[in-house]
Coordinates of C-alpha atoms and ligand atoms in Angstrom, one line a residue:
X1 CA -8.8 6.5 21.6
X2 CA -12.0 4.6 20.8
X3 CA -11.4 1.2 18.9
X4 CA -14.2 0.2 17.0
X5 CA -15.7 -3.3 15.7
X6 CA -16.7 -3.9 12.5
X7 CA -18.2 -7.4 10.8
X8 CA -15.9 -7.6 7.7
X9 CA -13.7 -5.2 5.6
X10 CA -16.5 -3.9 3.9
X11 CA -18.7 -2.3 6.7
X12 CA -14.9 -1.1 8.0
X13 CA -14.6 0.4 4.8
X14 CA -18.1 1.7 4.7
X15 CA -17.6 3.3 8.2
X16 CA -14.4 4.6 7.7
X17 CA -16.0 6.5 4.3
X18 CA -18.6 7.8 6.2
X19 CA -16.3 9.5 8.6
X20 CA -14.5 11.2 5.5
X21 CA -17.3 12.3 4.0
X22 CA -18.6 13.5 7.1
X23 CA -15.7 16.0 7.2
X24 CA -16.3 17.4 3.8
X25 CA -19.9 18.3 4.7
X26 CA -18.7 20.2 7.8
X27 CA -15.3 22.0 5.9
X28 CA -15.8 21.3 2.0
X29 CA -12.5 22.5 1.9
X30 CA -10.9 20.3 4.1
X31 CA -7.1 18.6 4.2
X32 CA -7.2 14.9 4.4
X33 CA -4.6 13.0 4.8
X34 CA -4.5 9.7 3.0
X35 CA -2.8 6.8 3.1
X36 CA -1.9 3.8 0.7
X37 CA -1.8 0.1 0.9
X38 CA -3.9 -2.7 0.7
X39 CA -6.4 -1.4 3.3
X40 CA -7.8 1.4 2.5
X41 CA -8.7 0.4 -1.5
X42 CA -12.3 -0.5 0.2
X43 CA -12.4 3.2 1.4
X44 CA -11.7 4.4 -1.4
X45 CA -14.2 2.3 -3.7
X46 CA -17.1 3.4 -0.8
X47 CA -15.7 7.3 -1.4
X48 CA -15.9 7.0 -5.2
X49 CA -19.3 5.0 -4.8
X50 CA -20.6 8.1 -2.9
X51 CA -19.5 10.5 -5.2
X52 CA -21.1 8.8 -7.7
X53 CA -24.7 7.9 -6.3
X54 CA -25.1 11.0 -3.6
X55 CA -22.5 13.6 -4.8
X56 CA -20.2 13.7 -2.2
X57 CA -18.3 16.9 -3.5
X58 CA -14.6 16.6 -3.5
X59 CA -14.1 19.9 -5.7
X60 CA -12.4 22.1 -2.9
X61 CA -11.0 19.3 -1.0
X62 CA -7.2 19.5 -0.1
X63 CA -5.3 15.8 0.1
X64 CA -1.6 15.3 1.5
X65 CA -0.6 11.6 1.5
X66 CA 2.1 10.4 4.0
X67 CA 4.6 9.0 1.9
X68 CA 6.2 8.3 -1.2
X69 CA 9.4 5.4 -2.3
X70 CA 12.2 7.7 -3.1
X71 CA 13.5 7.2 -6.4
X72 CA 10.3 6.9 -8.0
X73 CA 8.8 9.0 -10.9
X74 CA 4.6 10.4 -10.0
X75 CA 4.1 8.5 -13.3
X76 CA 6.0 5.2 -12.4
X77 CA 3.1 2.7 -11.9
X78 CA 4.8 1.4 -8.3
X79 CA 4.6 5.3 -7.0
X80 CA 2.1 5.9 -4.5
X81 CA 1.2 9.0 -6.6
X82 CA 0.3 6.7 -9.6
X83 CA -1.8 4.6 -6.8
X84 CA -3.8 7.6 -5.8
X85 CA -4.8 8.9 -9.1
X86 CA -5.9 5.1 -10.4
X87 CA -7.5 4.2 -6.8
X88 CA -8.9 7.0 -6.2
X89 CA -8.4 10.7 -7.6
X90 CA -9.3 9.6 -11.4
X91 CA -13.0 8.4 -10.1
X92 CA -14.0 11.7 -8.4
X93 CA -14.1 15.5 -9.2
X94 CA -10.5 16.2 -7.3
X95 CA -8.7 19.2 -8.6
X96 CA -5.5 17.2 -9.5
X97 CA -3.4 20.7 -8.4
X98 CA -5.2 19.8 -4.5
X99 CA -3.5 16.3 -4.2
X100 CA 0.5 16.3 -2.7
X101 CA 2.0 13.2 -2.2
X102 CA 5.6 13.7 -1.4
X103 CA 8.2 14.7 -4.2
X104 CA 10.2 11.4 -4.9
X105 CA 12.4 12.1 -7.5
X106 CA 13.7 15.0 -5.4
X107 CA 17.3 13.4 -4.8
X108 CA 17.6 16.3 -1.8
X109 CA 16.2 14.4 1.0
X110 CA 16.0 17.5 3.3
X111 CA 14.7 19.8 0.7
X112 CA 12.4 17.3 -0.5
X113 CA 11.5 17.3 3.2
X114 CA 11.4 20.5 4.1
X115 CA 9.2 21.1 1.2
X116 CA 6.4 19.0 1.8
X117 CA 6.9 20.1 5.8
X118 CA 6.0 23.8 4.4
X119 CA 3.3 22.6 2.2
X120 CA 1.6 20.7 4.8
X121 CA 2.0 24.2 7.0
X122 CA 0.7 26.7 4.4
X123 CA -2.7 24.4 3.7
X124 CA -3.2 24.7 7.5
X125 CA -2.4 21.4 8.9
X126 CA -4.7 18.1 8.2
X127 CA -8.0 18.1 9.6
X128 CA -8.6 14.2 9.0
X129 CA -5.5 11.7 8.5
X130 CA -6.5 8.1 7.5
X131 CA -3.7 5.5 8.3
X132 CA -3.1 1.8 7.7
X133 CA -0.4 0.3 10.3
X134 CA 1.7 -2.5 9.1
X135 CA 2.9 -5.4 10.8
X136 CA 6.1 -4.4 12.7
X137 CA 3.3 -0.9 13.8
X138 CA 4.5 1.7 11.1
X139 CA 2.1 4.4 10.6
X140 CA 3.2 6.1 7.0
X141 CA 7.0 5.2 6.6
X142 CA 8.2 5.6 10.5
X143 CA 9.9 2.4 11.1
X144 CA 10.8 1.5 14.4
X145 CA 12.9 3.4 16.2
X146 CA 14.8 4.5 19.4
X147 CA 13.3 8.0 19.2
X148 CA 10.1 9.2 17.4
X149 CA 11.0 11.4 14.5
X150 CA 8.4 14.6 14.3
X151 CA 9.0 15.9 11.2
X152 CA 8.7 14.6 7.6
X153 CA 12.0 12.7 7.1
X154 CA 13.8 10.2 5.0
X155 CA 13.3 6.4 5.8
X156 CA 15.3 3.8 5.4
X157 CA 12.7 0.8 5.0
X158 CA 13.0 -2.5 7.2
X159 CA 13.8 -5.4 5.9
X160 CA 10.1 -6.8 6.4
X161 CA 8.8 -3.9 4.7
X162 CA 10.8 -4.2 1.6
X163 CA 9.5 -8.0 1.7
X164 CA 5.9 -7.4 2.5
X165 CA 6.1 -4.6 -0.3
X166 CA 7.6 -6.6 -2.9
X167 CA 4.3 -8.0 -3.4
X168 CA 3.5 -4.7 -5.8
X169 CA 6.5 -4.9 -7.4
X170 CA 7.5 -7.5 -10.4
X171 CA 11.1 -8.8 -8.1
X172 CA 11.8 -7.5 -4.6
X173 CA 15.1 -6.2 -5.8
X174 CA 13.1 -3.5 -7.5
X175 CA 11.2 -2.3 -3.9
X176 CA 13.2 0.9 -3.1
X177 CA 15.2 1.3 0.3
X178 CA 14.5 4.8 1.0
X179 CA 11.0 6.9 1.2
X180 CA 9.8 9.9 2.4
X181 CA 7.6 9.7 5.0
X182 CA 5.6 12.3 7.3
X183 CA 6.9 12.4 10.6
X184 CA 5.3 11.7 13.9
X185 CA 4.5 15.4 14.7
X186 CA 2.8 15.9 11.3
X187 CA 0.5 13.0 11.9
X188 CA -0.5 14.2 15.4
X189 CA -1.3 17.2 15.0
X190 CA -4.1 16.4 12.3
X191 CA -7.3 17.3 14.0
X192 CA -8.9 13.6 13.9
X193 CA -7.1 10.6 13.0
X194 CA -8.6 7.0 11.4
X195 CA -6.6 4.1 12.0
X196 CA -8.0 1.2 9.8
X197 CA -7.2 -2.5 9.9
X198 CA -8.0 -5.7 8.0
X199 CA -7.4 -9.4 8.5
X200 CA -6.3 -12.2 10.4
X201 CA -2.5 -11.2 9.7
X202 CA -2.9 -8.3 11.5
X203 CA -4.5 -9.6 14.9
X204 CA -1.1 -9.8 16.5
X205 CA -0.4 -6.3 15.9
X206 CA -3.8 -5.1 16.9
X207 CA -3.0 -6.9 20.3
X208 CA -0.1 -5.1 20.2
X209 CA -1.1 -2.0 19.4
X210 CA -3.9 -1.9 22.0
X211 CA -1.5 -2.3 24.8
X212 CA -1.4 0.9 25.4
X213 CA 2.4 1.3 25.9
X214 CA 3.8 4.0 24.0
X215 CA 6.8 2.6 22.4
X216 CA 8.8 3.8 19.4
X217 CA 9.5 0.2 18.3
X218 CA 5.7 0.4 17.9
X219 CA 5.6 3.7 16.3
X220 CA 1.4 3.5 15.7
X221 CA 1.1 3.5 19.8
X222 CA 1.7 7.1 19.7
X223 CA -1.7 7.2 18.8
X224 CA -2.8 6.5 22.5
X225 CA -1.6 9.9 23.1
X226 CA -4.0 11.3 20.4
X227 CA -7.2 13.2 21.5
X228 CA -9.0 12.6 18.7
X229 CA -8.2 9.0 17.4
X230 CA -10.0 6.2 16.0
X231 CA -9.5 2.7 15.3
X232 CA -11.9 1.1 12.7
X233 CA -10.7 -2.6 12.8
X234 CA -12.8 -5.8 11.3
X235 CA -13.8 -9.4 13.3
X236 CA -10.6 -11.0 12.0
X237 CA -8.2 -8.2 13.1
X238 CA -9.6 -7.7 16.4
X239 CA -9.9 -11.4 16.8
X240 CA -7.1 -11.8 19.5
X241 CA -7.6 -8.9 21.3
X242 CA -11.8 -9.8 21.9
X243 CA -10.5 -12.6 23.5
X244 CA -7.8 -10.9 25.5
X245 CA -9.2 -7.5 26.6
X246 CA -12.6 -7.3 25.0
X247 CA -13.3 -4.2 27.5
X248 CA -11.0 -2.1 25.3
X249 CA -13.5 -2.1 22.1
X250 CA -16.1 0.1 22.0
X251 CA -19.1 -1.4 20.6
X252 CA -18.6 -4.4 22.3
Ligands
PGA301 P1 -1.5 -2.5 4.1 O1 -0.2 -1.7 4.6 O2 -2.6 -1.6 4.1 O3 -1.1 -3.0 2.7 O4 -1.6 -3.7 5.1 C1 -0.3 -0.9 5.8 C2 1.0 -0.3 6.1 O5 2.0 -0.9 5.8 O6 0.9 0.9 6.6

Protein backbone atom coordinates (compact mmCIF):
# COMPACT_ATOMS: atom_id res chain seq x y z
CA UNK A 1 0.00 0.00 0.00
CA UNK A 2 1.77 3.20 -0.92
CA UNK A 3 0.02 6.45 0.52
CA UNK A 4 0.69 9.36 -1.39
CA UNK A 5 0.82 13.30 -0.74
CA UNK A 6 -0.67 15.66 -2.60
CA UNK A 7 -0.85 19.78 -2.17
CA UNK A 8 -4.68 20.32 -2.45
CA UNK A 9 -7.74 18.43 -4.01
CA UNK A 10 -6.85 19.50 -7.29
CA UNK A 11 -3.34 17.99 -7.94
CA UNK A 12 -5.15 14.71 -5.92
CA UNK A 13 -7.57 14.89 -8.43
CA UNK A 14 -5.16 15.53 -11.26
CA UNK A 15 -3.08 12.40 -10.04
CA UNK A 16 -5.72 10.31 -9.47
CA UNK A 17 -6.96 10.99 -13.35
CA UNK A 18 -3.75 10.30 -14.57
CA UNK A 19 -3.75 6.91 -13.14
CA UNK A 20 -7.19 6.19 -14.84
CA UNK A 21 -6.20 7.23 -17.95
CA UNK A 22 -3.13 5.52 -17.75
CA UNK A 23 -5.12 2.25 -17.69
CA UNK A 24 -7.09 2.98 -20.75
CA UNK A 25 -3.89 3.45 -22.76
CA UNK A 26 -2.63 0.08 -21.60
CA UNK A 27 -6.37 -1.97 -22.02
CA UNK A 28 -8.72 0.58 -23.98
CA UNK A 29 -11.10 -1.75 -23.01
CA UNK A 30 -10.75 -1.81 -19.55
CA UNK A 31 -13.37 -2.23 -16.37
CA UNK A 32 -13.19 0.61 -13.94
CA UNK A 33 -14.72 0.76 -11.07
CA UNK A 34 -16.11 4.00 -9.92
CA UNK A 35 -17.25 5.41 -7.12
CA UNK A 36 -19.54 8.43 -6.03
CA UNK A 37 -19.45 11.18 -3.49
CA UNK A 38 -18.12 14.40 -2.99
CA UNK A 39 -14.50 13.31 -3.72
CA UNK A 40 -14.05 12.15 -6.71
CA UNK A 41 -16.22 15.10 -8.71
CA UNK A 42 -12.50 16.63 -9.16
CA UNK A 43 -11.53 13.28 -10.92
CA UNK A 44 -14.02 13.33 -12.91
CA UNK A 45 -13.87 17.07 -14.16
CA UNK A 46 -9.75 16.23 -14.75
CA UNK A 47 -11.11 12.87 -16.88
CA UNK A 48 -13.66 14.93 -18.89
CA UNK A 49 -10.96 17.82 -19.28
CA UNK A 50 -8.65 15.13 -20.85
CA UNK A 51 -11.06 13.79 -23.08
CA UNK A 52 -11.76 16.95 -24.23
CA UNK A 53 -8.17 18.64 -24.82
CA UNK A 54 -5.94 15.18 -25.50
CA UNK A 55 -8.65 12.55 -26.45
CA UNK A 56 -8.49 10.32 -23.83
CA UNK A 57 -10.70 7.57 -25.55
CA UNK A 58 -13.39 6.16 -23.36
CA UNK A 59 -15.30 4.40 -26.42
CA UNK A 60 -14.60 0.71 -25.34
CA UNK A 61 -14.20 1.35 -21.74
CA UNK A 62 -16.34 -0.91 -19.38
CA UNK A 63 -17.58 0.99 -15.88
CA UNK A 64 -19.20 -0.86 -12.75
CA UNK A 65 -19.93 1.56 -9.87
CA UNK A 66 -20.08 0.14 -6.25
CA UNK A 67 -23.32 1.04 -5.22
CA UNK A 68 -26.71 2.27 -5.55
CA UNK A 69 -29.68 3.55 -2.63
CA UNK A 70 -32.30 0.94 -3.01
CA UNK A 71 -35.55 2.21 -3.78
CA UNK A 72 -34.36 4.56 -6.20
CA UNK A 73 -35.35 4.95 -9.98
CA UNK A 74 -31.67 5.37 -12.64
CA UNK A 75 -33.66 8.52 -13.56
CA UNK A 76 -34.32 9.84 -9.89
CA UNK A 77 -31.94 12.79 -9.58
CA UNK A 78 -30.65 11.43 -5.91
CA UNK A 79 -29.58 7.93 -7.73
CA UNK A 80 -26.00 7.48 -8.07
CA UNK A 81 -26.88 6.41 -11.76
CA UNK A 82 -28.36 9.90 -12.39
CA UNK A 83 -24.88 11.16 -10.62
CA UNK A 84 -22.77 9.38 -13.08
CA UNK A 85 -24.37 10.25 -16.24
CA UNK A 86 -24.47 14.30 -15.14
CA UNK A 87 -20.80 14.09 -13.50
CA UNK A 88 -19.37 12.24 -15.67
CA UNK A 89 -20.65 9.82 -18.52
CA UNK A 90 -22.72 12.75 -20.42
CA UNK A 91 -19.19 14.76 -20.86
CA UNK A 92 -17.30 11.89 -22.61
CA UNK A 93 -17.79 9.39 -25.52
CA UNK A 94 -18.97 6.34 -22.98
CA UNK A 95 -21.23 3.80 -24.66
CA UNK A 96 -24.10 4.39 -22.07
CA UNK A 97 -24.87 0.23 -22.59
CA UNK A 98 -20.84 -0.01 -20.87
CA UNK A 99 -21.85 1.77 -17.57
CA UNK A 100 -23.67 -0.69 -14.52
CA UNK A 101 -24.35 0.79 -11.49
CA UNK A 102 -26.38 -1.59 -9.45
CA UNK A 103 -30.20 -2.18 -10.26
CA UNK A 104 -32.11 -0.23 -7.41
CA UNK A 105 -35.52 -0.57 -8.18
CA UNK A 106 -34.92 -4.31 -8.09
CA UNK A 107 -37.15 -4.99 -4.79
CA UNK A 108 -35.21 -8.67 -4.86
CA UNK A 109 -32.24 -7.92 -2.84
CA UNK A 110 -30.52 -11.28 -3.67
CA UNK A 111 -31.44 -11.24 -7.29
CA UNK A 112 -30.60 -7.74 -7.58
CA UNK A 113 -27.36 -9.00 -6.03
CA UNK A 114 -26.68 -11.90 -7.65
CA UNK A 115 -27.10 -10.02 -10.77
CA UNK A 116 -24.71 -7.40 -10.63
CA UNK A 117 -22.27 -10.32 -8.83
CA UNK A 118 -22.56 -12.14 -12.44
CA UNK A 119 -22.19 -8.99 -14.39
CA UNK A 120 -19.12 -7.98 -12.64
CA UNK A 121 -17.91 -11.82 -13.42
CA UNK A 122 -18.78 -11.99 -17.15
CA UNK A 123 -16.87 -8.43 -17.91
CA UNK A 124 -13.86 -10.19 -16.23
CA UNK A 125 -13.44 -8.57 -13.02
CA UNK A 126 -12.34 -4.71 -12.47
CA UNK A 127 -8.97 -3.86 -13.57
CA UNK A 128 -8.95 -0.33 -11.64
CA UNK A 129 -11.56 0.46 -8.72
CA UNK A 130 -11.50 4.11 -7.51
CA UNK A 131 -12.94 4.45 -3.88
CA UNK A 132 -13.81 7.39 -1.61
CA UNK A 133 -13.89 6.16 2.25
CA UNK A 134 -16.26 7.92 4.55
CA UNK A 135 -15.86 8.83 7.98
CA UNK A 136 -16.85 5.78 10.08
CA UNK A 137 -14.13 3.83 7.01
CA UNK A 138 -16.84 2.51 4.55
CA UNK A 139 -15.47 1.69 1.23
CA UNK A 140 -18.75 1.59 -1.26
CA UNK A 141 -21.76 0.72 1.14
CA UNK A 142 -19.86 -1.85 3.68
CA UNK A 143 -20.68 -0.43 6.91
CA UNK A 144 -19.04 -1.57 9.82
CA UNK A 145 -19.29 -4.86 10.73
CA UNK A 146 -18.41 -7.96 12.82
CA UNK A 147 -17.49 -9.90 9.67
CA UNK A 148 -16.43 -8.63 6.24
CA UNK A 149 -19.07 -9.36 3.71
CA UNK A 150 -17.44 -10.61 0.13
CA UNK A 151 -19.99 -10.50 -2.02
CA UNK A 152 -22.25 -7.72 -3.41
CA UNK A 153 -24.98 -7.45 -0.69
CA UNK A 154 -27.79 -5.43 0.69
CA UNK A 155 -26.86 -2.56 3.31
CA UNK A 156 -28.58 -1.31 5.87
CA UNK A 157 -26.97 2.34 6.19
CA UNK A 158 -25.62 3.73 9.62
CA UNK A 159 -27.15 6.27 11.14
CA UNK A 160 -24.09 8.73 10.35
CA UNK A 161 -24.38 7.86 6.87
CA UNK A 162 -28.01 8.58 6.39
CA UNK A 163 -27.02 12.11 8.17
CA UNK A 164 -23.88 12.82 6.25
CA UNK A 165 -25.93 11.86 3.07
CA UNK A 166 -28.83 13.92 3.75
CA UNK A 167 -26.87 16.69 2.51
CA UNK A 168 -27.95 15.57 -1.30
CA UNK A 169 -31.22 15.08 -0.42
CA UNK A 170 -34.03 18.03 0.13
CA UNK A 171 -35.00 16.43 4.07
CA UNK A 172 -33.06 13.48 5.64
CA UNK A 173 -36.24 11.56 5.90
CA UNK A 174 -35.95 11.14 2.15
CA UNK A 175 -32.16 9.39 2.37
CA UNK A 176 -33.00 5.71 1.86
CA UNK A 177 -32.08 3.03 4.56
CA UNK A 178 -31.11 0.28 2.32
CA UNK A 179 -28.43 0.07 -0.79
CA UNK A 180 -26.75 -2.23 -2.65
CA UNK A 181 -23.29 -2.26 -2.29
CA UNK A 182 -20.28 -4.48 -3.75
CA UNK A 183 -18.97 -6.61 -1.34
CA UNK A 184 -15.44 -6.83 0.13
CA UNK A 185 -14.34 -9.70 -2.27
CA UNK A 186 -15.47 -7.74 -5.33
CA UNK A 187 -13.47 -4.82 -4.46
CA UNK A 188 -10.23 -6.86 -3.78
CA UNK A 189 -9.94 -8.65 -6.33
CA UNK A 190 -9.85 -5.55 -8.86
CA UNK A 191 -6.38 -5.64 -10.23
CA UNK A 192 -5.34 -2.01 -8.79
CA UNK A 193 -7.28 -0.08 -6.41
CA UNK A 194 -7.25 4.10 -5.78
CA UNK A 195 -8.24 5.21 -2.56
CA UNK A 196 -8.87 9.04 -2.69
CA UNK A 197 -9.36 11.49 0.20
CA UNK A 198 -10.04 15.22 0.79
CA UNK A 199 -10.17 17.51 3.71
CA UNK A 200 -9.67 18.37 7.13
CA UNK A 201 -12.77 16.26 8.17
CA UNK A 202 -11.29 13.31 7.05
CA UNK A 203 -7.76 13.48 8.96
CA UNK A 204 -9.06 11.44 11.70
CA UNK A 205 -10.01 8.69 9.61
CA UNK A 206 -6.85 8.84 7.56
CA UNK A 207 -5.08 8.27 10.99
CA UNK A 208 -7.20 5.66 11.41
CA UNK A 209 -7.09 4.05 8.38
CA UNK A 210 -3.24 4.05 8.28
CA UNK A 211 -2.97 2.06 11.36
CA UNK A 212 -2.63 -0.76 9.68
CA UNK A 213 -4.96 -2.94 11.78
CA UNK A 214 -7.30 -4.87 9.75
CA UNK A 215 -10.60 -4.35 11.33
CA UNK A 216 -14.11 -4.77 10.01
CA UNK A 217 -15.45 -1.82 12.10
CA UNK A 218 -12.95 -0.05 9.67
CA UNK A 219 -13.96 -1.85 6.70
CA UNK A 220 -11.40 0.44 4.19
CA UNK A 221 -8.33 -1.30 6.30
CA UNK A 222 -8.84 -4.30 4.21
CA UNK A 223 -7.02 -2.50 1.86
CA UNK A 224 -3.62 -3.11 3.82
CA UNK A 225 -4.11 -6.55 2.53
CA UNK A 226 -4.30 -5.28 -1.08
CA UNK A 227 -1.21 -5.93 -3.43
CA UNK A 228 -1.90 -3.29 -5.56
CA UNK A 229 -3.38 -0.33 -3.60
CA UNK A 230 -3.09 3.22 -3.51
CA UNK A 231 -3.92 6.07 -1.34
CA UNK A 232 -4.02 9.53 -3.07
CA UNK A 233 -4.85 11.86 -0.03
CA UNK A 234 -4.34 15.93 0.01
CA UNK A 235 -2.25 18.21 2.91
CA UNK A 236 -5.45 18.61 4.94
CA UNK A 237 -6.36 14.92 5.00
CA UNK A 238 -3.06 13.65 5.76
CA UNK A 239 -2.57 16.44 8.24
CA UNK A 240 -2.67 14.28 11.45
CA UNK A 241 -1.07 11.38 10.33
CA UNK A 242 2.30 13.69 8.94
CA UNK A 243 2.55 14.58 12.37
CA UNK A 244 1.99 11.13 13.79
CA UNK A 245 3.80 8.70 11.49
CA UNK A 246 5.09 10.81 8.63
CA UNK A 247 7.36 7.55 7.67
CA UNK A 248 4.20 5.86 6.36
CA UNK A 249 3.68 8.43 3.23
CA UNK A 250 5.44 7.93 0.38
CA UNK A 251 6.64 11.04 -1.04
CA UNK A 252 7.50 12.44 2.06
P1 LIG B 1 -17.48 11.61 0.11
O1 LIG B 1 -18.00 10.18 0.50
O2 LIG B 1 -16.62 11.43 -1.11
O3 LIG B 1 -18.70 12.42 -0.20
O4 LIG B 1 -16.70 12.13 1.27
C1 LIG B 1 -17.11 9.14 0.60
C2 LIG B 1 -17.84 7.90 1.05
O5 LIG B 1 -18.76 8.01 1.87
O6 LIG B 1 -17.47 6.81 0.59
Amino acid sequence: MKIIYTENYEVMSAVTAQLIAAQIYRKPDCVLGLATGSTPLGTYAELIRMHRSQNLNFSKVRTVNLDEYKGLSPDSDQSYAYFMRENFFRHINIRPENTHVPNGLNPDEDAACSCYERLIDDLGGIDLQLLGIGHNGHIGFNEPDDTFIMDTHAESLTEKTVRMNARFFERIEDVPTRAYTMGIGQIMAAKTVILIANGADKAETMARFAERTIDPHFQGSILHAHRNAYVIADKAALSILIKQAPQLISNR
